[in-house]
Coordinates of C-alpha atoms in Angstrom, one line a residue:
X297 CA -10.7 22.2 14.9
X298 CA -13.4 20.8 17.3
X299 CA -14.1 17.9 15.4
X300 CA -10.7 16.9 14.5
X301 CA -9.8 17.4 18.1
X302 CA -12.6 15.1 19.1
X303 CA -11.8 12.5 16.7
X304 CA -8.0 12.6 18.3
X305 CA -9.4 12.3 21.7
X306 CA -11.7 9.4 20.9
X307 CA -8.5 7.5 18.9
X308 CA -6.4 8.2 22.0
X309 CA -8.8 7.0 24.4
X310 CA -9.1 4.0 22.5
X311 CA -5.4 3.3 22.6
X312 CA -5.1 4.0 26.8
X313 CA -8.1 1.5 27.2
X314 CA -6.5 -0.9 24.5
X315 CA -3.1 -0.8 26.4
X316 CA -5.2 -1.4 29.7
X317 CA -6.8 -4.3 28.2
X318 CA -3.3 -5.8 27.2
X319 CA -2.1 -5.1 30.6
X320 CA -5.1 -7.1 32.1
X321 CA -4.7 -9.8 29.2
X322 CA -1.0 -10.4 30.1
X323 CA -1.9 -10.6 33.9
X324 CA -4.6 -13.1 33.2
X325 CA -2.1 -15.0 31.0
X326 CA 0.4 -15.4 33.5
X327 CA -2.2 -16.2 36.3
X328 CA -3.5 -18.8 34.1
X329 CA 0.2 -20.3 33.6
X330 CA 0.6 -20.6 37.3
X331 CA -2.8 -22.6 37.4
X332 CA -1.4 -24.7 34.7
X333 CA 1.6 -25.6 36.6
X334 CA -0.1 -26.5 40.0
X335 CA -2.7 -28.9 37.8
X336 CA 0.3 -30.3 36.0
X337 CA 2.0 -31.3 39.5
X338 CA -1.5 -33.0 40.6
X339 CA -2.1 -34.8 37.3
X340 CA 1.9 -36.4 37.9
X341 CA 1.3 -37.1 41.4
X342 CA -2.2 -38.8 40.6
X343 CA -1.0 -40.6 37.8
X344 CA 1.9 -42.2 40.3
X345 CA -0.5 -43.2 43.1
X346 CA -2.7 -44.8 40.3
X347 CA 0.5 -46.7 39.2
X348 CA 0.9 -48.0 42.8
X349 CA 3.2 -45.4 44.6
X350 CA 1.1 -45.5 47.9
X351 CA 3.9 -43.0 49.2
X352 CA 2.6 -40.1 47.2
X353 CA -0.7 -39.8 49.2
X354 CA 0.3 -36.7 51.4
X355 CA 2.3 -35.1 48.8
X356 CA -0.9 -35.1 46.5
X357 CA -3.1 -33.8 49.2
X358 CA -0.7 -30.8 49.5
X359 CA -0.5 -30.5 45.9
X360 CA -4.5 -30.3 45.7
X361 CA -4.4 -27.1 48.3
X362 CA -2.4 -25.7 46.0
X363 CA -4.3 -26.1 42.9
X364 CA -7.5 -25.1 44.5
X365 CA -5.9 -21.7 45.7
X366 CA -4.7 -21.2 42.1
X367 CA -8.2 -21.9 41.0
X368 CA -9.7 -19.4 43.5
X369 CA -7.1 -16.9 42.8
X370 CA -7.7 -16.7 39.0
X371 CA -11.5 -17.2 39.5
X372 CA -11.4 -14.1 41.7
X373 CA -10.4 -11.8 38.8
X374 CA -12.5 -13.6 36.2
X375 CA -15.7 -11.7 34.8
X376 CA -18.9 -13.6 34.5
X377 CA -19.2 -15.1 30.8
X378 CA -15.6 -14.5 29.7
X379 CA -13.5 -17.1 28.1
X380 CA -11.6 -17.9 31.3
X381 CA -14.8 -18.3 33.1
X382 CA -15.5 -21.0 30.5
X383 CA -12.0 -22.7 30.7
X384 CA -12.5 -22.8 34.7
X385 CA -15.8 -24.4 34.4
X386 CA -13.9 -27.7 33.1
X387 CA -12.6 -28.3 36.4
X388 CA -16.2 -28.2 37.9
X389 CA -15.8 -32.0 38.2
X390 CA -12.6 -32.2 39.9
X391 CA -13.7 -33.1 43.2
X392 CA -15.4 -36.1 41.8
X393 CA -12.4 -37.2 39.9
X394 CA -10.2 -36.8 42.9
X395 CA -12.5 -38.8 45.1
X396 CA -12.5 -41.3 42.2
X397 CA -8.6 -41.2 42.0
X398 CA -8.2 -41.9 45.8
X399 CA -10.7 -44.7 45.8
X400 CA -8.7 -46.4 42.5
X401 CA -12.0 -46.1 40.6
X402 CA -10.5 -44.6 37.7
X403 CA -7.9 -45.7 35.4
X404 CA -4.5 -44.2 35.1
X405 CA -5.2 -43.2 31.4
X406 CA -8.6 -41.7 32.2
X407 CA -7.3 -39.7 35.2
X408 CA -4.3 -38.5 33.1
X409 CA -6.6 -37.5 30.3
X410 CA -8.8 -35.6 32.4
X411 CA -6.3 -33.4 33.8
X412 CA -4.8 -33.0 30.3
X413 CA -8.0 -31.9 28.6
X414 CA -8.4 -29.1 31.0
X415 CA -5.0 -28.0 30.7
X416 CA -5.3 -27.9 27.0
X417 CA -8.3 -25.6 27.3
X418 CA -6.3 -23.5 29.3
X419 CA -3.4 -23.5 27.0
X420 CA -5.6 -22.4 24.2
X421 CA -6.6 -19.1 25.4
X422 CA -3.8 -17.2 24.1
X423 CA -5.0 -14.3 26.1
X424 CA -3.5 -10.6 24.8
X425 CA -2.7 -12.0 21.4
X426 CA -6.1 -10.3 19.9
X427 CA -5.4 -7.1 21.7
X428 CA -1.9 -6.6 21.5
X429 CA -0.7 -4.5 18.9
X430 CA 2.9 -3.9 19.8
X431 CA 5.0 -6.6 17.9
X432 CA 7.5 -7.0 21.0
X433 CA 4.5 -8.1 23.2
X434 CA 3.1 -10.4 20.4
X435 CA 6.4 -11.8 20.2
X436 CA 6.6 -12.1 24.1
X437 CA 3.2 -13.7 24.3
X438 CA 3.8 -16.4 21.7
X439 CA 6.9 -17.4 23.3
X440 CA 5.2 -17.7 26.6
X441 CA 2.6 -19.6 25.0
X442 CA 5.0 -21.7 23.2
X443 CA 7.1 -22.4 26.4
X444 CA 3.7 -23.2 28.2
X445 CA 3.2 -26.0 25.4
X446 CA 6.8 -27.0 26.1
X447 CA 6.0 -27.4 29.7
X448 CA 2.7 -29.2 29.2
X449 CA 4.4 -31.8 27.2
X450 CA 7.0 -31.9 29.7
X451 CA 4.8 -32.5 32.5
X452 CA 2.6 -35.0 30.6
X453 CA 5.9 -36.9 30.0
X454 CA 6.4 -36.6 33.8
X455 CA 3.2 -37.8 34.9
X456 CA 2.8 -40.6 32.4
X457 CA 6.2 -42.2 32.8
X458 CA 5.9 -41.9 36.6
X459 CA 3.1 -44.3 36.3
X460 CA 5.0 -46.6 33.8
X461 CA 8.3 -46.6 35.9
X462 CA 6.1 -47.2 39.0
X463 CA 4.5 -50.3 37.1
X464 CA 7.8 -51.2 35.4
X465 CA 6.3 -51.5 32.0
X466 CA 4.2 -49.9 29.5
X467 CA 0.6 -51.0 29.2
X468 CA -1.0 -51.7 25.8
X469 CA -1.1 -48.4 23.4
X470 CA 0.9 -46.6 26.3
X471 CA 4.3 -46.6 24.2
X472 CA 2.4 -44.7 21.5
X473 CA 0.9 -42.1 23.7
X474 CA 4.6 -41.5 25.1
X475 CA 6.1 -41.0 21.5
X476 CA 3.3 -38.4 20.7
X477 CA 4.2 -36.4 24.1
X478 CA 7.7 -36.4 22.9
X479 CA 6.9 -35.2 19.5
X480 CA 4.8 -32.7 20.8
X481 CA 7.2 -31.3 23.1
X482 CA 9.9 -30.9 20.0
X483 CA 7.3 -28.8 18.1
X484 CA 6.5 -26.7 21.1
X485 CA 10.5 -26.1 21.4
X486 CA 10.5 -25.1 17.7
X487 CA 7.8 -22.5 18.0
X488 CA 9.5 -21.1 21.1
X489 CA 12.5 -20.7 19.1
X490 CA 10.8 -18.6 16.3
X491 CA 9.6 -16.2 18.9
X492 CA 11.9 -15.8 22.0
X493 CA 14.6 -13.2 22.2
X494 CA 18.1 -14.5 22.4
X495 CA 18.5 -14.0 26.4
X496 CA 15.2 -16.0 26.7
X497 CA 16.4 -18.9 24.4
X498 CA 19.5 -18.9 26.5
X499 CA 17.9 -19.3 29.5
X500 CA 15.8 -22.1 28.3
X501 CA 19.0 -23.9 26.8
X502 CA 20.5 -23.5 30.0
X503 CA 17.4 -25.5 31.5
X504 CA 17.4 -28.3 29.0
X505 CA 21.1 -28.9 29.6
X506 CA 21.4 -28.6 32.9
X507 CA 22.2 -31.9 35.3
X508 CA 18.5 -32.7 36.4
X509 CA 17.4 -32.5 32.6
X510 CA 20.4 -34.5 31.8
X511 CA 19.6 -37.4 34.4
X512 CA 16.2 -37.4 33.4
X513 CA 16.7 -37.5 29.6
X514 CA 19.0 -40.7 30.4
X515 CA 15.5 -42.5 32.0
X516 CA 13.6 -41.2 29.1
X517 CA 16.0 -43.0 26.7
X518 CA 15.3 -46.4 28.8
X519 CA 11.8 -45.8 28.0
X520 CA 12.3 -45.4 24.5
X521 CA 14.3 -48.5 24.1
X522 CA 11.4 -50.4 25.8
X523 CA 9.0 -50.6 23.1
X524 CA 8.1 -54.0 23.9
X525 CA 6.4 -53.3 27.0
X526 CA 8.6 -54.1 29.9
X527 CA 11.2 -51.7 31.0
X528 CA 14.8 -52.6 29.9
X529 CA 16.1 -51.5 33.3
X530 CA 14.2 -50.2 36.2
X531 CA 13.7 -46.5 37.2
X532 CA 13.3 -45.2 40.6
X533 CA 10.0 -43.3 40.0
X534 CA 11.0 -40.8 42.9
X535 CA 14.2 -39.7 41.1
X536 CA 12.2 -39.4 37.8
X537 CA 9.9 -37.2 39.5
X538 CA 12.4 -35.2 41.4
X539 CA 14.4 -34.7 38.2
X540 CA 11.4 -33.8 35.9
X541 CA 9.9 -31.5 38.5
X542 CA 13.1 -29.4 39.0
X543 CA 13.1 -29.2 34.9
X544 CA 9.4 -27.9 34.8
X545 CA 10.2 -25.5 37.6
X546 CA 13.0 -24.0 35.8
X547 CA 10.9 -24.1 32.7
X548 CA 8.4 -22.2 34.8
X549 CA 11.1 -19.5 35.9
X550 CA 12.1 -18.8 32.4
X551 CA 8.2 -18.4 31.4
X552 CA 8.1 -16.0 34.4
X553 CA 10.9 -14.1 33.1
X554 CA 9.1 -14.0 29.6
X555 CA 6.0 -12.8 31.6
X556 CA 7.8 -10.2 33.3
X557 CA 9.4 -8.6 30.2
X558 CA 5.8 -8.5 28.6
X559 CA 4.4 -6.9 31.5
X560 CA 7.1 -4.5 31.8
X561 CA 6.7 -3.7 28.2
X562 CA 2.6 -3.4 28.6
X563 CA 3.4 -1.0 31.2
X564 CA 5.5 1.0 29.6
X565 CA 3.0 1.2 26.7
X566 CA 0.1 1.9 28.9
X567 CA 2.2 4.9 30.7
X568 CA 3.0 6.3 27.0
X569 CA -0.7 6.0 26.2
X570 CA -1.6 7.8 29.2
X571 CA 0.6 10.7 28.7
X572 CA -0.6 11.3 25.0
X573 CA -3.9 11.1 26.0
X574 CA -3.4 13.5 28.8
X575 CA -1.7 15.9 26.4
X576 CA -4.5 15.5 23.9
X577 CA -7.2 16.2 26.8
X578 CA -5.2 19.3 27.7
X579 CA -4.8 20.8 24.2
X580 CA -8.6 19.9 23.9
X581 CA -9.5 22.0 26.8
X582 CA -7.3 24.8 25.8
X583 CA -8.7 24.6 22.4
X584 CA -12.4 24.5 23.7
X585 CA -11.8 27.8 26.1
X586 CA -10.1 29.7 23.2
X587 CA -13.4 29.0 20.8
X588 CA -15.8 29.9 23.6
X589 CA -13.8 33.1 24.1
X590 CA -13.8 33.9 20.4
X591 CA -17.5 33.3 19.9
X592 CA -18.5 35.8 22.9
X593 CA -15.9 38.3 21.4
X594 CA -17.3 38.0 17.9
X595 CA -20.9 38.1 18.9
X596 CA -19.8 41.5 20.4
X597 CA -18.0 43.1 17.8
X598 CA -20.2 42.1 14.7
X599 CA -23.8 41.8 15.6
X600 CA -24.6 45.1 16.7
X601 CA -23.1 47.0 13.4
X602 CA -24.6 45.1 10.6
X603 CA -27.5 47.0 10.3
X604 CA -25.2 50.1 9.8
X605 CA -23.2 48.4 7.2
X606 CA -26.2 47.2 5.0
X607 CA -26.6 50.5 3.5
X608 CA -23.0 50.5 2.3
X609 CA -23.0 46.8 1.0
X610 CA -25.8 47.7 -1.1
X611 CA -24.4 50.7 -2.6
X612 CA -21.1 48.7 -3.5
X613 CA -23.4 45.9 -5.1
X614 CA -25.9 48.0 -6.9
X615 CA -23.8 51.1 -8.2
X616 CA -20.2 51.1 -7.6
X617 CA -19.3 47.5 -9.2
X618 CA -21.5 47.6 -12.0
X619 CA -19.9 51.4 -12.9
X620 CA -16.4 50.2 -12.9
X621 CA -17.4 46.9 -15.2
X622 CA -19.1 49.1 -17.5
X623 CA -16.1 51.3 -17.5
X624 CA -13.5 48.8 -18.3
X625 CA -15.7 47.3 -21.0
X626 CA -16.1 50.4 -22.7
X627 CA -12.1 51.1 -22.6
X628 CA -10.1 50.4 -25.6
X629 CA -6.4 50.4 -24.6
X630 CA -6.8 52.8 -21.8
X631 CA -7.0 51.5 -18.2
X632 CA -10.1 52.9 -16.5
X633 CA -9.3 54.9 -13.1
X634 CA -9.6 53.0 -10.2
X635 CA -13.0 53.0 -8.5
X636 CA -13.5 55.4 -5.4
X637 CA -12.6 53.7 -2.1
X638 CA -15.2 52.8 0.6
X639 CA -14.5 54.7 3.5
X640 CA -15.6 54.1 7.2
X641 CA -17.6 56.9 8.7
X642 CA -15.5 58.7 11.3
X643 CA -15.2 57.2 14.7
X644 CA -16.7 53.8 13.7
X645 CA -15.8 51.0 15.7
X646 CA -13.0 48.3 14.7
X647 CA -15.6 45.9 13.2
X648 CA -17.1 48.5 11.1
X649 CA -13.7 49.5 9.8
X650 CA -12.9 45.9 9.2
X651 CA -16.1 45.4 7.3
X652 CA -15.5 48.6 5.4
X653 CA -11.8 47.2 4.3
X654 CA -13.6 44.0 3.3
X655 CA -16.0 45.9 0.9
X656 CA -13.2 48.0 -0.2
X657 CA -11.1 44.6 -1.0
X658 CA -13.8 43.2 -2.7
X659 CA -14.3 46.4 -5.5
X660 CA -10.4 46.8 -5.5
X661 CA -10.1 42.9 -6.3
X662 CA -12.9 43.2 -9.1
X663 CA -10.9 46.2 -10.6
X664 CA -7.6 44.0 -10.6
X665 CA -9.1 41.0 -12.0
X666 CA -10.5 42.8 -14.9
X667 CA -7.0 44.3 -15.4
X668 CA -5.4 40.7 -15.3
X669 CA -7.4 39.2 -17.9
X670 CA -5.3 40.9 -20.5
X671 CA -2.4 39.2 -18.9
X672 CA -4.1 35.7 -19.1
X673 CA -3.3 34.5 -22.3
X674 CA 0.5 35.3 -22.2
X675 CA 0.8 33.9 -18.6
X676 CA -1.1 30.6 -19.6
X677 CA 1.1 30.0 -22.7
X678 CA 4.3 30.5 -20.4
X679 CA 3.2 28.3 -17.9
X680 CA 2.1 25.6 -20.5
X681 CA 5.6 25.9 -22.1
X682 CA 7.4 25.6 -18.8
X683 CA 5.4 22.7 -17.5
X684 CA 5.9 20.9 -20.9
X685 CA 9.6 21.5 -20.6
X686 CA 9.9 19.9 -17.0
X687 CA 7.7 16.9 -18.1
X688 CA 9.8 16.5 -21.0
X689 CA 13.0 16.4 -18.9
X690 CA 11.6 13.9 -16.3
X691 CA 10.2 11.8 -19.2
X692 CA 13.7 11.9 -21.0
X693 CA 15.6 11.0 -17.8
X694 CA 12.8 8.0 -17.7
X695 CA 13.4 6.9 -21.0
X696 CA 17.4 6.9 -20.3
X697 CA 16.9 4.7 -17.3
X698 CA 14.6 2.4 -19.4
X699 CA 17.0 2.1 -22.0
X700 CA 19.6 1.1 -19.6
X701 CA 17.5 -1.6 -18.1
X702 CA 16.9 -2.9 -21.7
X703 CA 20.6 -3.0 -22.5
X704 CA 21.4 -5.0 -18.9
X705 CA 18.1 -7.2 -18.9
X706 CA 18.3 -10.9 -20.1
X707 CA 15.0 -12.3 -19.1
X708 CA 12.8 -12.2 -22.1
X709 CA 9.5 -11.5 -20.2
X710 CA 11.0 -8.6 -18.1
X711 CA 12.5 -7.3 -21.6
X712 CA 8.8 -7.4 -22.9
X713 CA 7.7 -5.4 -19.9
X714 CA 10.2 -3.0 -20.4
X715 CA 9.5 -2.3 -23.7
X716 CA 6.0 -1.6 -22.9
X717 CA 7.3 0.6 -20.0
X718 CA 9.3 2.5 -22.9
X719 CA 6.6 2.7 -25.3
X720 CA 4.3 4.1 -22.6
X721 CA 7.0 6.9 -21.8
X722 CA 7.2 7.7 -25.4
X723 CA 3.5 8.5 -25.3
X724 CA 4.3 10.7 -22.1
X725 CA 6.8 12.5 -24.0
X726 CA 4.6 13.2 -27.0
X727 CA 1.7 14.6 -24.5
X728 CA 4.3 17.0 -23.2
X729 CA 5.7 18.0 -26.7
X730 CA 2.0 18.8 -27.5
X731 CA 1.8 21.6 -25.2
X732 CA 5.3 22.9 -26.5
X733 CA 3.7 23.0 -30.2
X734 CA 0.5 24.7 -28.8
X735 CA 2.4 27.5 -27.2
X736 CA 4.6 27.8 -30.2
X737 CA 7.6 26.3 -28.7
X738 CA 10.0 24.1 -30.9
X739 CA 10.7 20.4 -29.8
X740 CA 14.4 20.1 -28.5
X741 CA 14.5 17.0 -30.1
X742 CA 16.6 17.2 -33.4
X743 CA 17.9 15.2 -36.1
X744 CA 20.6 16.1 -38.2
X745 CA 20.9 13.4 -41.1
X746 CA 18.0 12.5 -43.6
X747 CA 15.9 9.7 -42.1
X748 CA 13.9 6.9 -44.3
X749 CA 10.5 7.8 -44.6
X750 CA 9.5 4.2 -43.2
X751 CA 11.6 4.9 -40.1
X752 CA 9.7 8.1 -39.6
X753 CA 6.5 6.1 -39.8
X754 CA 7.9 3.6 -37.2
X755 CA 8.9 6.5 -35.1
X756 CA 5.5 7.8 -35.2
X757 CA 4.0 4.4 -34.4
X758 CA 6.3 4.3 -31.6
X759 CA 4.1 6.6 -29.7
X760 CA 0.7 5.5 -30.4
X761 CA -1.3 3.1 -27.9
X762 CA -1.9 0.3 -30.1
X763 CA -0.1 0.0 -33.2
X764 CA -0.5 -3.5 -34.1
X765 CA -3.4 -3.0 -36.5
X766 CA -1.5 -0.4 -38.9
X767 CA -0.6 -1.5 -42.3
X768 CA 1.7 0.3 -44.8
X769 CA 0.8 0.1 -48.5
X770 CA 2.8 1.0 -51.5
X771 CA 5.3 3.3 -50.0
X772 CA 7.5 5.1 -52.2
X773 CA 10.8 5.1 -50.1
X774 CA 12.2 8.9 -49.7
X775 CA 14.1 10.4 -47.1
X776 CA 12.8 13.3 -44.7
X777 CA 15.1 16.0 -44.0
X778 CA 16.3 15.9 -40.3
X779 CA 15.0 18.9 -39.4
X780 CA 11.2 17.7 -40.2
X781 CA 11.6 14.2 -39.0
X782 CA 10.4 14.8 -35.4
X783 CA 7.4 17.2 -36.3
X784 CA 6.4 14.6 -39.1
X785 CA 6.7 11.6 -36.8
X786 CA 4.7 13.5 -34.1
X787 CA 1.7 14.5 -36.9
X788 CA 1.6 10.6 -38.0
X789 CA 1.3 9.8 -34.4
X790 CA -1.5 12.2 -33.8
X791 CA -3.4 11.1 -36.9
X792 CA -2.6 7.3 -36.6
X793 CA -3.8 7.4 -33.1
X794 CA -6.9 9.4 -34.0
X795 CA -7.8 6.5 -36.8
X796 CA -7.2 3.9 -34.1
X797 CA -9.5 5.2 -31.7
X798 CA -12.4 5.5 -34.3
X799 CA -11.9 2.1 -35.7
X800 CA -13.0 -1.0 -34.8
X801 CA -10.1 -3.2 -33.2
X802 CA -10.2 -5.6 -35.9
X803 CA -10.1 -3.2 -39.0
X804 CA -6.6 -1.8 -40.3
X805 CA -5.6 1.6 -40.5
X806 CA -3.9 2.0 -43.6
X807 CA -0.8 4.1 -44.7
X808 CA 0.0 5.0 -48.5
X809 CA 2.9 7.3 -49.8
X810 CA 3.8 8.3 -53.0
X811 CA 5.5 10.9 -54.9
X812 CA 4.0 13.7 -56.6
X813 CA 5.3 16.5 -58.8
X814 CA 5.2 19.1 -56.5
X815 CA 6.7 16.8 -53.2
X816 CA 5.4 13.7 -51.6
X817 CA 1.5 12.5 -51.0
X818 CA 1.1 10.8 -47.6
X819 CA -2.2 9.4 -46.8
X820 CA -3.4 8.1 -43.3
X821 CA -6.7 6.0 -43.9
X822 CA -8.9 4.4 -41.1
X823 CA -12.3 2.4 -41.8
X824 CA -14.1 3.6 -38.7
X825 CA -17.2 5.3 -38.0
X826 CA -16.5 8.6 -40.2
X827 CA -17.5 12.1 -39.4
X828 CA -20.6 14.2 -40.4
X829 CA -19.9 17.0 -43.2
X830 CA -20.4 19.8 -40.6
X831 CA -17.9 17.9 -38.0
X832 CA -15.6 17.3 -40.8
X833 CA -15.5 20.9 -41.6
X834 CA -14.9 22.1 -38.0
X835 CA -11.8 19.6 -37.8
X836 CA -10.2 21.0 -41.0
X837 CA -11.0 24.5 -39.5
X838 CA -8.9 23.6 -36.5
X839 CA -6.1 22.0 -38.6
X840 CA -6.0 25.3 -40.7
X841 CA -5.7 27.3 -36.9
X842 CA -9.0 29.1 -37.9
X843 CA -9.9 28.5 -34.1
X844 CA -8.1 29.1 -30.9
X845 CA -7.2 25.9 -28.8
X846 CA -7.9 27.9 -25.7
X847 CA -11.6 28.1 -25.9
X848 CA -12.0 24.7 -27.7
X849 CA -12.9 21.5 -25.9
X850 CA -9.7 19.5 -25.0
X851 CA -10.6 16.4 -27.1
X852 CA -9.6 18.4 -30.2
X853 CA -6.0 19.3 -28.9
X854 CA -4.5 16.6 -31.5
X855 CA -6.0 18.4 -34.4
X856 CA -4.4 21.9 -33.2
X857 CA -1.0 19.9 -32.8
X858 CA -1.2 18.6 -36.0
X859 CA -2.3 22.1 -37.6
X860 CA 0.6 24.1 -36.0
X861 CA 3.2 21.4 -36.7
X862 CA 2.0 21.4 -40.6
X863 CA 2.3 25.1 -40.8
X864 CA 5.8 25.1 -39.1
X865 CA 6.8 22.5 -41.6
X866 CA 4.8 23.7 -44.6
X867 CA 3.0 20.7 -44.8
X868 CA -0.6 20.9 -46.3
X869 CA -3.1 18.5 -44.2
X870 CA -6.8 18.0 -44.8
X871 CA -9.3 15.4 -43.7
X872 CA -11.8 13.8 -46.0
X873 CA -14.3 11.3 -46.2
X874 CA -13.2 8.0 -47.3
X875 CA -15.0 6.5 -50.4
X876 CA -16.2 3.4 -48.4
X877 CA -16.2 4.1 -44.5
X878 CA -13.8 6.2 -42.2
X879 CA -11.8 9.5 -42.9
X880 CA -8.5 9.6 -45.0
X881 CA -6.0 12.2 -43.7
X882 CA -3.9 13.5 -46.4
X883 CA -0.7 15.1 -46.1
X884 CA 1.2 16.9 -48.9
X885 CA 4.7 17.2 -48.0
X886 CA 6.8 20.1 -49.6
X887 CA 9.9 19.4 -51.6
X888 CA 12.0 21.5 -49.2
X889 CA 11.6 18.6 -46.6
X890 CA 12.5 15.9 -49.0
X891 CA 16.3 15.1 -49.1
X892 CA 16.8 14.6 -52.9
X893 CA 20.4 15.9 -53.1
X894 CA 22.2 12.6 -54.2
X895 CA 25.2 13.7 -52.0
X896 CA 23.3 13.7 -48.7
X897 CA 23.7 10.8 -46.8
X898 CA 20.4 8.9 -46.1
X899 CA 19.8 6.4 -43.1
X900 CA 18.9 3.1 -44.4
X901 CA 15.4 1.5 -43.4
X902 CA 16.2 -0.3 -40.2
X903 CA 14.8 -3.2 -38.7
X904 CA 12.4 -2.6 -36.1
X905 CA 13.9 -1.8 -32.5
X906 CA 17.2 -1.1 -34.4
X907 CA 19.5 1.4 -33.0
X908 CA 18.6 4.0 -35.8
X909 CA 15.0 3.8 -35.0
X910 CA 15.7 4.3 -31.5
X911 CA 17.5 7.4 -32.1
X912 CA 15.0 8.7 -34.4
X913 CA 12.4 8.0 -31.7
X914 CA 14.3 10.0 -29.1
X915 CA 16.4 6.8 -27.6
X916 CA 12.9 5.1 -27.3
X917 CA 12.0 1.5 -28.7
X918 CA 9.7 1.4 -31.6
X919 CA 7.0 -1.2 -32.5
X920 CA 7.9 -4.2 -34.3
X921 CA 4.4 -4.8 -35.4
X922 CA 4.8 -2.5 -38.4
X923 CA 3.6 -4.4 -41.7
X924 CA 5.0 -3.2 -44.9
X925 CA 3.4 -4.3 -48.1
X926 CA 4.3 -3.3 -51.5

């Protein structure tokens, strides 16, 4: 128990730490988006300044202060060596770039690319996704980062077109960059729709269809139409900047709503993990105290009386139990008297009394076990019969379902799979019937009318694993009495499967049948490895029932089944060595199970998988690989 509790405690501590890591990662993710917001503003103002808008100098100076404050805030909560620190290192040359922008010593494209590269590194962090196990948090974070991509592309478009509108024209290659920004923004909106909740999507839709977004879209269409370079119509950079800034700020508000949702969910999970961890720790503490108390009490109660009980234990082991066993073995039908009970000395402690009772229980159990041996065989047979009936009922229901599926399935491939499943279920049913046969029970399957022997063979083949190498030669067709059909098919299945098991896969197992004066002779011939003469004699002894299946190895169960069915039907069965190689199993069918009355209705030989054969096989499909040769 202590080990189990230790494992649980370690697991719950890990869950609690994981929830804490998720909360921290979510906080860092939101702080990163705050920094991205400020850098996006600075990028746009810098691009406008380089484009010729000198009036942006003061706004740019104020924005740089906000950017530095956001960098310092994120830097203060960042550990050395983590991925956030590496991302912030991208802005180590920020001061140099700003000086170049102020002195107009850097191109508008180069400055724009500097800020964009830094923002891209921040947006690729995807903090919290690796540690978040909760699906709601993962979707929230993905929506947060997708909206961050949308906002970044919107900000890039704001800054990029701010310079274009200031210059009143696209410079060479700028129009292609503009189209790439718009395509990336569209992709980000599609990604956001995959992970955002309905409420979050409605909030973003309201932003994208607002007044500022609509007016900015009109200016954007002027830029789209100006693919030759000069703008078709002038756009006031200040108005464009104000409109796009309002849209970006509104997108940031939606992003903050998503961040609040994720943060609240992470806090709930952390609180839940804390409650579970507290309960587990309390349970562990109670368990440790209980175990310590139990150990202390046990030592006081057991250690001291052990020496006093050693003599009694020796007496039980060396004298009483051996005497009881000898008395039982000597008895014929009369049960020996119970042994003298082990009694504790007067005034013995509770520990001594308990151990004395245990010793008495040992000898009582030994006596009871000896008595129960007389009931073992009967109980074994009853249990096997009960188990077989249960299995047979389940398999019968399974076969019924499979047959129903076969009747409604139209796909040849699926129908083939159903036939194979049907075949496996039939073999399972044979295993259940093996148990019934071994305990002397009759199979519940009955066939009222005489059945053609070829169909009985097919029924037996339907219960064999690999029936394709089986070939029937020179079969005198007769009808088998309905009451013997099931048993004979079962015998053939066991003998054919045994022949297949000991034959090479490319060698045929042959079946012959002909009428004789005293009945009918049926032979199953394999050309496998054969059996030594002593093993063959033992196998025939098992067929004759001279050995008990309970004490025999389980691999010989099939022989016992065949032997019992043969005795039940009056069939003589014997294994002999084949003249060339392998084994010949000869079955002499008595005249009583051959339907010779001309007035009896004989079910004709049916084609494979026919309804007649299916009924003969207990509503199971039979193989169509049986080859009949005259």
